[in-house]
Coordinates of C-alpha atoms in Angstrom, one line a residue:
X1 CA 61.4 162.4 97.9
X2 CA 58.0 162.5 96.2
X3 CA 55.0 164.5 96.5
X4 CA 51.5 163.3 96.0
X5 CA 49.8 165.6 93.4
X6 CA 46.5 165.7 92.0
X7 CA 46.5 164.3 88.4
X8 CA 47.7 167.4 86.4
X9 CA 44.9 167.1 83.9
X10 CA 42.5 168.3 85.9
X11 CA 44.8 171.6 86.7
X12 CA 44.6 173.4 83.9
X13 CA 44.6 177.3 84.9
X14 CA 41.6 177.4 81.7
X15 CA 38.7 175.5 80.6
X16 CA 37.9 174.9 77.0
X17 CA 35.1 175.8 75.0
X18 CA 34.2 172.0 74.8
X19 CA 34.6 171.5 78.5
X20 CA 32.2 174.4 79.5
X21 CA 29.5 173.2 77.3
X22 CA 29.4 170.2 78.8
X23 CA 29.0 172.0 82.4
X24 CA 25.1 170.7 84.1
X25 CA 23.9 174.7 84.1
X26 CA 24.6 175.0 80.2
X27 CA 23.4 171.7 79.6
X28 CA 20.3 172.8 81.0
X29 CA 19.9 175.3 78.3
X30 CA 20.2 173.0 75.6
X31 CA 23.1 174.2 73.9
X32 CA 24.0 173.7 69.8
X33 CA 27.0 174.5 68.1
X34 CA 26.3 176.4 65.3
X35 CA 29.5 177.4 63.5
X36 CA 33.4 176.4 64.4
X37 CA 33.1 173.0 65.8
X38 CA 36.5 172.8 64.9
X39 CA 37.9 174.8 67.1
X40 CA 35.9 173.6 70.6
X41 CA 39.1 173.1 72.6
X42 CA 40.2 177.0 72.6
X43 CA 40.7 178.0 75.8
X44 CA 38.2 179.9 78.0
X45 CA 40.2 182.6 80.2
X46 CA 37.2 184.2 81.0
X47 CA 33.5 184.7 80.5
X48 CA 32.1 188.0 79.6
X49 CA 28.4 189.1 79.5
X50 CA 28.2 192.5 77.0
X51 CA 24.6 193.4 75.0
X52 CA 27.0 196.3 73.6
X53 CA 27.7 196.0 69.0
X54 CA 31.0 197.3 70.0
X55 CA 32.2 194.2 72.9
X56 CA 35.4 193.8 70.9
X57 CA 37.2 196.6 72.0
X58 CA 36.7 195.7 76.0
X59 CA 37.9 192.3 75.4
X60 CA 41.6 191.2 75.5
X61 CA 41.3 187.6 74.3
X62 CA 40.3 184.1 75.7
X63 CA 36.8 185.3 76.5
X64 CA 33.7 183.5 76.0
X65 CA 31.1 186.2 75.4
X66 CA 27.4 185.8 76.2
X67 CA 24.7 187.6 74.6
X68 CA 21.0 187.9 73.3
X69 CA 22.0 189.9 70.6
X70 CA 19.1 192.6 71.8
X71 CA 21.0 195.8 70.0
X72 CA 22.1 193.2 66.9
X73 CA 18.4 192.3 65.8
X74 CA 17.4 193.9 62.4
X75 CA 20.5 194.8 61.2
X76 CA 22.7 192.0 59.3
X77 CA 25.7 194.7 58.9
X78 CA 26.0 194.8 62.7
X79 CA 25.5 191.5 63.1
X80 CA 28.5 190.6 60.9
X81 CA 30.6 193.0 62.2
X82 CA 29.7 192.1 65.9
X83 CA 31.6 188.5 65.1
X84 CA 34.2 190.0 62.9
X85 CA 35.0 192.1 66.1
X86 CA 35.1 188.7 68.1
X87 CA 37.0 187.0 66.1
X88 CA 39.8 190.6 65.8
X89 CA 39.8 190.3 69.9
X90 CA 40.8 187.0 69.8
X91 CA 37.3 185.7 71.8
X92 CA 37.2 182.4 72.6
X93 CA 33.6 181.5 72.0
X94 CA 30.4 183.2 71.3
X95 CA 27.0 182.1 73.3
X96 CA 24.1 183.6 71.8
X97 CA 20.9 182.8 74.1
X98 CA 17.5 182.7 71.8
X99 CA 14.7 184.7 72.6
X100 CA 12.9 187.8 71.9
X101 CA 15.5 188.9 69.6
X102 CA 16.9 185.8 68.0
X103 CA 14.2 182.8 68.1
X104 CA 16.2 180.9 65.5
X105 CA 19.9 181.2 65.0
X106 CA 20.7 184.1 62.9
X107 CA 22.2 182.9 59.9
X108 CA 24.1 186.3 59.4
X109 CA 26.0 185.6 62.4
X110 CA 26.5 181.7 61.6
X111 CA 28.1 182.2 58.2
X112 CA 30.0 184.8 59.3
X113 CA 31.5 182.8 63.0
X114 CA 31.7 180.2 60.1
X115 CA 33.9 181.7 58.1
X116 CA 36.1 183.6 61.1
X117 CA 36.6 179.7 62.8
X118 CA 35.1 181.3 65.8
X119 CA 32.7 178.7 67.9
X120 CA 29.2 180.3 67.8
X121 CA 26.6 178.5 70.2
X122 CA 23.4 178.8 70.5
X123 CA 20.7 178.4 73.7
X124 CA 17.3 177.0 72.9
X125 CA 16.2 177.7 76.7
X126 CA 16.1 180.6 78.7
X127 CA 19.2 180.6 80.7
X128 CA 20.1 182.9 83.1
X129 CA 23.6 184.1 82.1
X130 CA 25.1 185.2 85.6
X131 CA 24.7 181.8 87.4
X132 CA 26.9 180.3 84.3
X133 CA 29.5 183.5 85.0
X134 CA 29.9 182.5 88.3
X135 CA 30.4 178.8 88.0
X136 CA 33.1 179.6 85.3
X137 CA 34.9 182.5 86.9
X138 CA 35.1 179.9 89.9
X139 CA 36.5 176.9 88.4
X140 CA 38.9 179.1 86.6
X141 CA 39.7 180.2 90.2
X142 CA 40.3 177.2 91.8
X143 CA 42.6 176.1 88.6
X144 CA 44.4 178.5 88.9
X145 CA 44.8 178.2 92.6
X146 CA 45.8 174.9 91.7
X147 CA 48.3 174.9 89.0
X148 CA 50.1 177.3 91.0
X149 CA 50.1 175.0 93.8
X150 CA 51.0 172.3 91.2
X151 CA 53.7 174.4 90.3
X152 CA 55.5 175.0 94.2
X153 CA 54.6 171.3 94.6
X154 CA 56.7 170.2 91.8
X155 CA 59.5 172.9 92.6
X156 CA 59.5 171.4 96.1
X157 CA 60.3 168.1 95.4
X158 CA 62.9 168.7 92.7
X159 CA 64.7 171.1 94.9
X160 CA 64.4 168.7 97.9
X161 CA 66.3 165.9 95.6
X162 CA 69.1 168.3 94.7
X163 CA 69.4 168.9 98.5
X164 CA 69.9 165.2 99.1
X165 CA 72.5 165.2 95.9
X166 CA 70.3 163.1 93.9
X167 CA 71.5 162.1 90.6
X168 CA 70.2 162.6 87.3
X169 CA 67.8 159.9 86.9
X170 CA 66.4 160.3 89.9
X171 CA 65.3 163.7 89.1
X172 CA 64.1 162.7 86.0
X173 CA 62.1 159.8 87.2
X174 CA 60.1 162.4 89.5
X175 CA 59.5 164.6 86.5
X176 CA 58.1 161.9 85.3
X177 CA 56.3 160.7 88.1
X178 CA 54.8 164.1 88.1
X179 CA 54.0 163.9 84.1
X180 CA 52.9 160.8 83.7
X181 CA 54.8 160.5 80.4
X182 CA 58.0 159.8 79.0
X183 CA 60.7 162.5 79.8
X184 CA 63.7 162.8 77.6
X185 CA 67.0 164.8 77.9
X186 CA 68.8 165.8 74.7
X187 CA 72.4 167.7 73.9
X188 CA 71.6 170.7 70.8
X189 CA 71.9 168.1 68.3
X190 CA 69.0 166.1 69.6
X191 CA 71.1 163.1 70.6
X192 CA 69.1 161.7 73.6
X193 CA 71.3 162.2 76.9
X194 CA 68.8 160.8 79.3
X195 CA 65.3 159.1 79.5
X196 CA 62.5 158.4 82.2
X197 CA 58.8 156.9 82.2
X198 CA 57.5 154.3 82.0
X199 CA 60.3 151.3 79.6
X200 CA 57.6 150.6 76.9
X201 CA 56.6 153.7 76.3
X202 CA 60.1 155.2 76.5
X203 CA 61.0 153.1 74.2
X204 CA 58.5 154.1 71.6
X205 CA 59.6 157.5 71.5
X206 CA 63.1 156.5 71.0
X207 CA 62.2 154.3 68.1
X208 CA 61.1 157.3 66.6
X209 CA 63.2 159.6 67.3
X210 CA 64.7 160.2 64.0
X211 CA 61.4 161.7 63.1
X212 CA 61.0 163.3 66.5
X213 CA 64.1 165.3 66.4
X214 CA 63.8 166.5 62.7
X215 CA 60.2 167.9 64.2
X216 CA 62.3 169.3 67.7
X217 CA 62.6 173.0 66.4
X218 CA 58.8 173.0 65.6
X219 CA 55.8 173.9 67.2
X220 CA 54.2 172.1 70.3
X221 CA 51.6 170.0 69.6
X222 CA 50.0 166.7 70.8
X223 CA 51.9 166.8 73.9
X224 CA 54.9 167.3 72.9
X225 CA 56.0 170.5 75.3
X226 CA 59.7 171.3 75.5
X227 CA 61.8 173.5 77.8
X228 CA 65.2 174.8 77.2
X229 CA 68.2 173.8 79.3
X230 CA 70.8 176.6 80.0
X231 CA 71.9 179.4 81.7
X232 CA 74.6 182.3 81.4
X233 CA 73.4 183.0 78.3
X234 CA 74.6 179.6 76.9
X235 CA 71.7 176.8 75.7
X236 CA 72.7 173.4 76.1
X237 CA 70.0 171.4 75.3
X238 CA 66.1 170.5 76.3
X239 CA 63.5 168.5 78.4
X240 CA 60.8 166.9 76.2
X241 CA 57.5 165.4 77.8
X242 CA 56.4 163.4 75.0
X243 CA 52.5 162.8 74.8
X244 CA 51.7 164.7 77.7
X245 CA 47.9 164.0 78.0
X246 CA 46.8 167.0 80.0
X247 CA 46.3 170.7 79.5
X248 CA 49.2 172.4 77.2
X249 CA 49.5 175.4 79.7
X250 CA 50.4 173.3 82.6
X251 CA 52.2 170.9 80.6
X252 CA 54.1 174.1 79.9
X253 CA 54.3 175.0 83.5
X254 CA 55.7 171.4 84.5
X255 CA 58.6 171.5 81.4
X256 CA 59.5 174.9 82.8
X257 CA 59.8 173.6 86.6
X258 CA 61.9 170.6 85.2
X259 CA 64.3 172.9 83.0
X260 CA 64.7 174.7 86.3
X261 CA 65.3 172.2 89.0
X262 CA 67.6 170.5 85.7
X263 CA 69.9 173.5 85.4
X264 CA 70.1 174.3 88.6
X265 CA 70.9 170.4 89.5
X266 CA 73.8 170.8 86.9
X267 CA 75.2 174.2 88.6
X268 CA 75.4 172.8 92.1
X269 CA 76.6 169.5 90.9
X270 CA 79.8 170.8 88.9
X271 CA 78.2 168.5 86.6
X272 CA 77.9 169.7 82.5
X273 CA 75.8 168.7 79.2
X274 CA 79.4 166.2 78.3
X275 CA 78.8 164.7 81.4
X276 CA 75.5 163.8 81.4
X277 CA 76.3 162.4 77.5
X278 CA 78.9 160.2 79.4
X279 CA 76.2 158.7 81.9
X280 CA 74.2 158.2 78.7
X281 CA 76.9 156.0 76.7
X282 CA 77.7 154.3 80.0
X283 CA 74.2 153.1 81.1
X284 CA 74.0 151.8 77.2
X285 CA 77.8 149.9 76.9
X286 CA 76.8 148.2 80.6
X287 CA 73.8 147.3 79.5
X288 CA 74.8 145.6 76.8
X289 CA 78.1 144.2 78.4
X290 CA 75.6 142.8 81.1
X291 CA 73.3 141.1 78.4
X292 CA 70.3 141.9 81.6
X293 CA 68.6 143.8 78.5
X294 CA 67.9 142.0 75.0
X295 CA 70.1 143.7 72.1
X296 CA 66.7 144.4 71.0
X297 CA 65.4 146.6 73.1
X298 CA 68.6 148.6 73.4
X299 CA 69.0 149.3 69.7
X300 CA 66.0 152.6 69.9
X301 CA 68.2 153.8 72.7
X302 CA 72.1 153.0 70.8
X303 CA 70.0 155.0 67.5
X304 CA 68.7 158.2 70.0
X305 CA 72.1 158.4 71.2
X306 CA 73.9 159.5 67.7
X307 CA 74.9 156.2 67.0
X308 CA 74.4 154.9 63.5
X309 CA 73.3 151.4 63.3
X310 CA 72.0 150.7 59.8
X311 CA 73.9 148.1 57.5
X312 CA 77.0 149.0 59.8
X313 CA 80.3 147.1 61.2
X314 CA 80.0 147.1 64.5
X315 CA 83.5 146.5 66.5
X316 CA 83.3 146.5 70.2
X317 CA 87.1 147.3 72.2
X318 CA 87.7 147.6 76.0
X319 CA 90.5 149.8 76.8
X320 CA 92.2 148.9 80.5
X321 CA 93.3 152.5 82.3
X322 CA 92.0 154.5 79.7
X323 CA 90.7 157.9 79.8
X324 CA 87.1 158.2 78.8
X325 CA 87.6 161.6 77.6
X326 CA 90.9 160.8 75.8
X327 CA 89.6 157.9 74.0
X328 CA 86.6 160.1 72.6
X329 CA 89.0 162.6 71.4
X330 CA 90.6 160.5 69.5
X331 CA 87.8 158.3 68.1
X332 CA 86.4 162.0 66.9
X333 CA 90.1 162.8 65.6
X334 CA 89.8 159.8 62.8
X335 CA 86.4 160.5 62.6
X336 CA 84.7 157.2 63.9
X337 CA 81.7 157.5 64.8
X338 CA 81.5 155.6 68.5
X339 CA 80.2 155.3 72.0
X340 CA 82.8 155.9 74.7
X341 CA 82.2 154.9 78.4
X342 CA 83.8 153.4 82.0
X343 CA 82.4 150.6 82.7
X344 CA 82.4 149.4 87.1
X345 CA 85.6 147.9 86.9
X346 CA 87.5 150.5 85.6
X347 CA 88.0 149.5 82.3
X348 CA 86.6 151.5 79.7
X349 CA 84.1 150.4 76.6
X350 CA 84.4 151.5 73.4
X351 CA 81.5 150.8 70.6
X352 CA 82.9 151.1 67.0
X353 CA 80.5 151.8 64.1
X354 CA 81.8 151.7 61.1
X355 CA 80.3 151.2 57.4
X356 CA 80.4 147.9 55.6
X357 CA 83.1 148.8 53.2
X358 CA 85.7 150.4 55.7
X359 CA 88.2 148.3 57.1
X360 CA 87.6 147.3 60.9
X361 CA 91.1 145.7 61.2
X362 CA 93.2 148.6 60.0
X363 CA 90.7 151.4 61.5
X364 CA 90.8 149.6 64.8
X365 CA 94.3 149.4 64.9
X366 CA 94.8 153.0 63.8
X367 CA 92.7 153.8 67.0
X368 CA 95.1 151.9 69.3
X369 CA 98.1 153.1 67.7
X370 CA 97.3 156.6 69.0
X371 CA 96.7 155.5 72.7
X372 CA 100.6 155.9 73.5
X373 CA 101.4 152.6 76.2
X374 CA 97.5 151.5 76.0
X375 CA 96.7 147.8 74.8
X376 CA 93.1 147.7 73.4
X377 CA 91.2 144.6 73.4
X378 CA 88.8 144.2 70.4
X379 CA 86.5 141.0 69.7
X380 CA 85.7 140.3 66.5
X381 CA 83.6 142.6 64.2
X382 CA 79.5 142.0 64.4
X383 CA 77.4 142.9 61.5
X384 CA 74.2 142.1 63.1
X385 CA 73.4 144.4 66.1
X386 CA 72.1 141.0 68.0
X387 CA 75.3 139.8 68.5
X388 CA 76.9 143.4 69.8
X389 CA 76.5 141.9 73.1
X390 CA 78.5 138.5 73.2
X391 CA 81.4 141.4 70.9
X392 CA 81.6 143.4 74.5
X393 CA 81.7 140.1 76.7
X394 CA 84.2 138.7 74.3
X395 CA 86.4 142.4 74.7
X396 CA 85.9 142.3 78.0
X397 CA 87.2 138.8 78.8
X398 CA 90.2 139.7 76.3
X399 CA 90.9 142.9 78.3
X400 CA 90.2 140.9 81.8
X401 CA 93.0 138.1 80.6
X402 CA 95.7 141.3 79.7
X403 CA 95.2 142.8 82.3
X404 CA 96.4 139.3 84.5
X405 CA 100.0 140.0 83.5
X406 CA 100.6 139.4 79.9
X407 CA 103.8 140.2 78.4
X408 CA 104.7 141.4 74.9
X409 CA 101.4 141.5 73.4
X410 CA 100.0 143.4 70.2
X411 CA 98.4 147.2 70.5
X412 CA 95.4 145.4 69.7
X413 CA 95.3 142.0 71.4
X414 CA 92.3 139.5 70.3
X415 CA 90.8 136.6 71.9
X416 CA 93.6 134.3 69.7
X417 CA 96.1 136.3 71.6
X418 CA 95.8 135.6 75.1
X419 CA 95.7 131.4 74.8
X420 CA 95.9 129.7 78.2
X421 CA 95.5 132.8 80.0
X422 CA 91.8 133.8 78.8
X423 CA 90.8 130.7 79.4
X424 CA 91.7 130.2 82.7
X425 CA 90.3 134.0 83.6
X426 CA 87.1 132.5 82.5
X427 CA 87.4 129.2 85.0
X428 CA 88.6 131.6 87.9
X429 CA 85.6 131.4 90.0
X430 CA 85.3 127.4 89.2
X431 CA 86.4 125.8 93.2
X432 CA 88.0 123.1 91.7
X433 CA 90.2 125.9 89.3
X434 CA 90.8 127.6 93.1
X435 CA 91.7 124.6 94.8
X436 CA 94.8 123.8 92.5
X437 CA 95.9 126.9 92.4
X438 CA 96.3 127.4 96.3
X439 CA 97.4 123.5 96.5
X440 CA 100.3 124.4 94.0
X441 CA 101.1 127.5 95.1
X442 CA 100.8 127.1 98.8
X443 CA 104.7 127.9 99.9
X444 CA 104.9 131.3 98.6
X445 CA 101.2 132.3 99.5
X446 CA 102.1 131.9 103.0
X447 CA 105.2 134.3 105.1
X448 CA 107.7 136.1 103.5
X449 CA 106.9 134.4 99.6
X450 CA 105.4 137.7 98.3
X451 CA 108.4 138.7 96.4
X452 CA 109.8 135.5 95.1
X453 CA 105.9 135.1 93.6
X454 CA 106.9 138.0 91.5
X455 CA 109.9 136.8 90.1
X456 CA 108.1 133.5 89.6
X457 CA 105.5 135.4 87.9
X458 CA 108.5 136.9 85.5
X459 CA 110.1 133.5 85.0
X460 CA 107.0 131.6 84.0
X461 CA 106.1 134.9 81.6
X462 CA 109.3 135.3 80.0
X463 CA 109.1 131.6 78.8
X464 CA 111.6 130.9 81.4
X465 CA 114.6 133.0 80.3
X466 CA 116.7 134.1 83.0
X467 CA 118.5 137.0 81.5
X468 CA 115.1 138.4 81.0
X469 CA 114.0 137.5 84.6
X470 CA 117.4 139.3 85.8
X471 CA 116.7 142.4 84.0
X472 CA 113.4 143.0 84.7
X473 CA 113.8 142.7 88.4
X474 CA 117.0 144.6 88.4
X475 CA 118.9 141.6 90.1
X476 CA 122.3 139.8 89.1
X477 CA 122.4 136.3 87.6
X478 CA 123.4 135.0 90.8
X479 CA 120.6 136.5 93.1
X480 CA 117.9 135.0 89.9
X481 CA 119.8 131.8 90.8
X482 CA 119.2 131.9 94.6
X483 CA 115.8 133.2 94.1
X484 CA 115.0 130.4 91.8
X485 CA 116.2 128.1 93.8
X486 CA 114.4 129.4 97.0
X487 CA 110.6 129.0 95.0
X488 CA 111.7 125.4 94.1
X489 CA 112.2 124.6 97.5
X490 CA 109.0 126.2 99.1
X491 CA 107.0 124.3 96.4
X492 CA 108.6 121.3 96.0
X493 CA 108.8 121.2 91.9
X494 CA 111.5 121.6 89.4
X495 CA 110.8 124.4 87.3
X496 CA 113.3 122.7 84.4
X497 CA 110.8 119.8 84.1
X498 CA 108.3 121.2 81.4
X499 CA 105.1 119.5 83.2
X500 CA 105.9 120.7 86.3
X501 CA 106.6 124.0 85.7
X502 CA 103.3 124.6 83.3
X503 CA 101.4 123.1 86.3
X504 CA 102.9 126.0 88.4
X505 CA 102.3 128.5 85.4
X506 CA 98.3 127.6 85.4
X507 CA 98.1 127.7 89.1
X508 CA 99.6 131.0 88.8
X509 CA 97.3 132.2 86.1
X510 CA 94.7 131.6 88.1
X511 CA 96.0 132.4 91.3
X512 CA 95.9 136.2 89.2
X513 CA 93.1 135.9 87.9
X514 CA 90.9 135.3 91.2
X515 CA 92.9 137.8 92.4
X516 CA 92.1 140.3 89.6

């Protein structure tokens, strides 16, 4: 769902100072900036014409004043205190129209608006000061009409994606949409949880973002606009719209319909701040797995997301029927720093990072000796963040060739490990590889051979021992024997022959492979 919205610079609910001076009636008067040119983009909330010395008391701030300074003339005292009062009220602007009174700008007043930072402008034309008061109080109408519609626009199509149980992206590429910036998601420590906008200029931010999230407590500036994200009295963490190019107010505005529709999105959902960390780590690990993204571009995102990546180790482990959560708990147990996440096949990714001088072989290994009946596979370690990528293929293929079968293997099994089996898991999908294997094992793939396949499978894994065969399938001697015997016959080989039984082995390997 998407909503087509005026661009959102031109809803600002104010104009500035700079933006009314540049309006055709006040051009007309030939206006000049006299004193605070500094500070032309204050905000105009509204315009004010008062002849009274005193104005400053009926003014509540945001006002640009207009006067001819008819009570002010001939007295420098008053006209000092006249700006001083500005300035105390918090006045946005001061228009002084020359005349009768003032034919040259005072220079009272000037120094004085000078020294205060308040914008003093002068009119070198007669101007007639009610026509400009109602062009002004207008605009400021209809912006204010707008943003508010802005504002239930926005609200609309947020809440019409929770409806449609939209996930988290989705929402965040509609923010935005609406923004026309990058939008980022962060926990309390400033680790980034989610992104949107346009790639480049995502990735800009994150390249940064060291900087960005020392600066996150600060004040907004330069379109950077934050929101907090939380509810029940707990905060767990913030929207960003990073270089928002309109108006701060309605920036605000948008950042505050976002947190909204975000928390909200999160309470319906059953969804928390950990989860949304876990759809983090997992869009990065399958990215990289995938190699769809250069390593490059993904290292900005790996740094936002808490993981260090200067002069490190970096050793990249699949886990088969692992728990996400389990594996993080641990890793945070030790104390190594990592990125934990499923990846579509069920298998879960784990992205070591550990300094140059620690030990990746006895650290990795400490990790899998506290997953109780879990084999991890690990590739080699990478010290250049380029070749992370071919580390998780390389895990992932050790992992896919386990999880074929493999007997008595290590707690953490390598590439050198799984021998004839890895490679046939990567020839699986080659016809010729399929071909053989259905040619070889063609009598028990058809009727009843199901179960003698198994023990077959055993035999073949067990290097052929038959006491080992027998005890893992609960049988006697005798029935192995008959069993044995049976398989022989359907497939026409003798399994005592060496060739002919590793024939039937690597049929069988990839038999389970294609099957995996």
């Amino acid at each position: 769902m998407s909503t087509t919205l005026e661009p959102l610079e031109s809803l600002a609910p104010t104009l500035s100072v700079r933006q009314v001076l540049m309006l055709e009636r006040v051009l007309a008067g030939e206006p000049e900036v006299v004193a605070g040119a500094g500070q032309l983009d204050r905000a105009v909330r509204w315009v004010h014409v008062a002849e009274a010395a005193d104005v400053g008391v009926m003014l509540s701030g945001g006002e640009m004043v207009l006067t001819t300074g008819v009570l002010l003339a001939g007295d420098d005292d008053k006209q000092a205190e006249y700006i001083r009062s500005l300035h105390r009220a918090e006045a946005a602007a001061v228009v002084l129209g020359l005349g009768r009174a003032f034919p040259a700008p005072p220079d009272v007043m000037r120094r004085a608006a000078e020294r205060c930072g308040l914008p003093m402008v002068v009119l070198h034309r007669p101007f007639p000061f009610a026509e400009l008061t109602e062009e002004v109080q207008a605009r400021l109408i209809r912006r204010k009409f707008a943003a508010v519609s802005m504002s239930e626009a926005v609200r609309t199509a947020l809440t019409g994606l929770i409806t449609a149980g939209a996930p988290l992206q989705r929402m965040l590429d509609e923010i935005a949409h609406h923004s026309g910036c990058p939008v980022v998601v962060t926990n309390l420590a400033h680790r980034v949880l989610a992104t949107a906008g346009e790639r480049s200029a995502v990735d800009d931010v994150l390249r940064d973002w060291e900087r960005i999230a020392r600066q996150a407590g600060g004040s907004e500036g330069d379109g950077w606009i934050r929101a907090e994200l939380g509810g029940r009295g707990e905060r767990w963490g913030q929207i960003m719209l990073c270089g928002y190019r309109g108006d701060t107010a309605t920036g605000r505005l948008l950042a505050d319909r976002a947190a909204e529709a975000l928390v909200l999105h999160r309470m319906l959902g059953g969804t928390s701040a950990h989860t949304w960390e876990e759809q983090s780590a997992q869009s990065l690990l399958t990215d990289l797995v995938s190699g769809v993204v250069p390593a490059r571009q993904l290292l900005p995102r790996a740094r936002a997301a808490g993981l260090p990546v200067n002069r490190r180790t970096f050793v990249p482990l699949v886990v088969r029927d692992g728990d996400p959560a389990e594996l993080d708990r641990v890793l945070r147990m030790l104390g190594l720093p990592g990125i934990v996440a499923e990846l579509a096949d069920g298998a879960t990714a784990v992205l070591l990072s550990l300094a140059r001088d620690q030990d990746a072989t006895v650290l990795t290994a400490n990790f899998a000796a506290r997953l109780s009946g879990t084999v991890v596979a690990a590739a080699d370690p990478r010290t250049a963040w380029d070749d992370v990528p071919a580390g998780m293929r390389e895990a992932r293929h050790v992992a896919d060739a386990v999880a074929s079968g493999a007997l008595d293997l290590p707690a953490v099994v390598r590439l050198k490990d799984v021998h004839l089996r890895g490679l046939i898991r990567l020839l699986r999908d080659d016809p010729h590889v399929q071909s053989f294997a259905e040619r070889e094992l063609d009598g028990l793939l058809r009727g009843a051979g199901a179960d003698l396949l198994a023990v077959l499978r055993t035999y073949l894994a067990t290097g052929r021992n038959k006491s080992r065969t027998a005890q893992l399938h609960h049988v006697s001697r005798p029935a192995l024997y008959r069993r044995l015997e049976a398989i022989q016959g359907r497939l026409g080989v003798d399994l005592d022959d060496f060739e002919q039984a590793a024939s039937v082995h690597i049929a069988l390997l990839a038999h389970d492979a294609q099957q995996g």
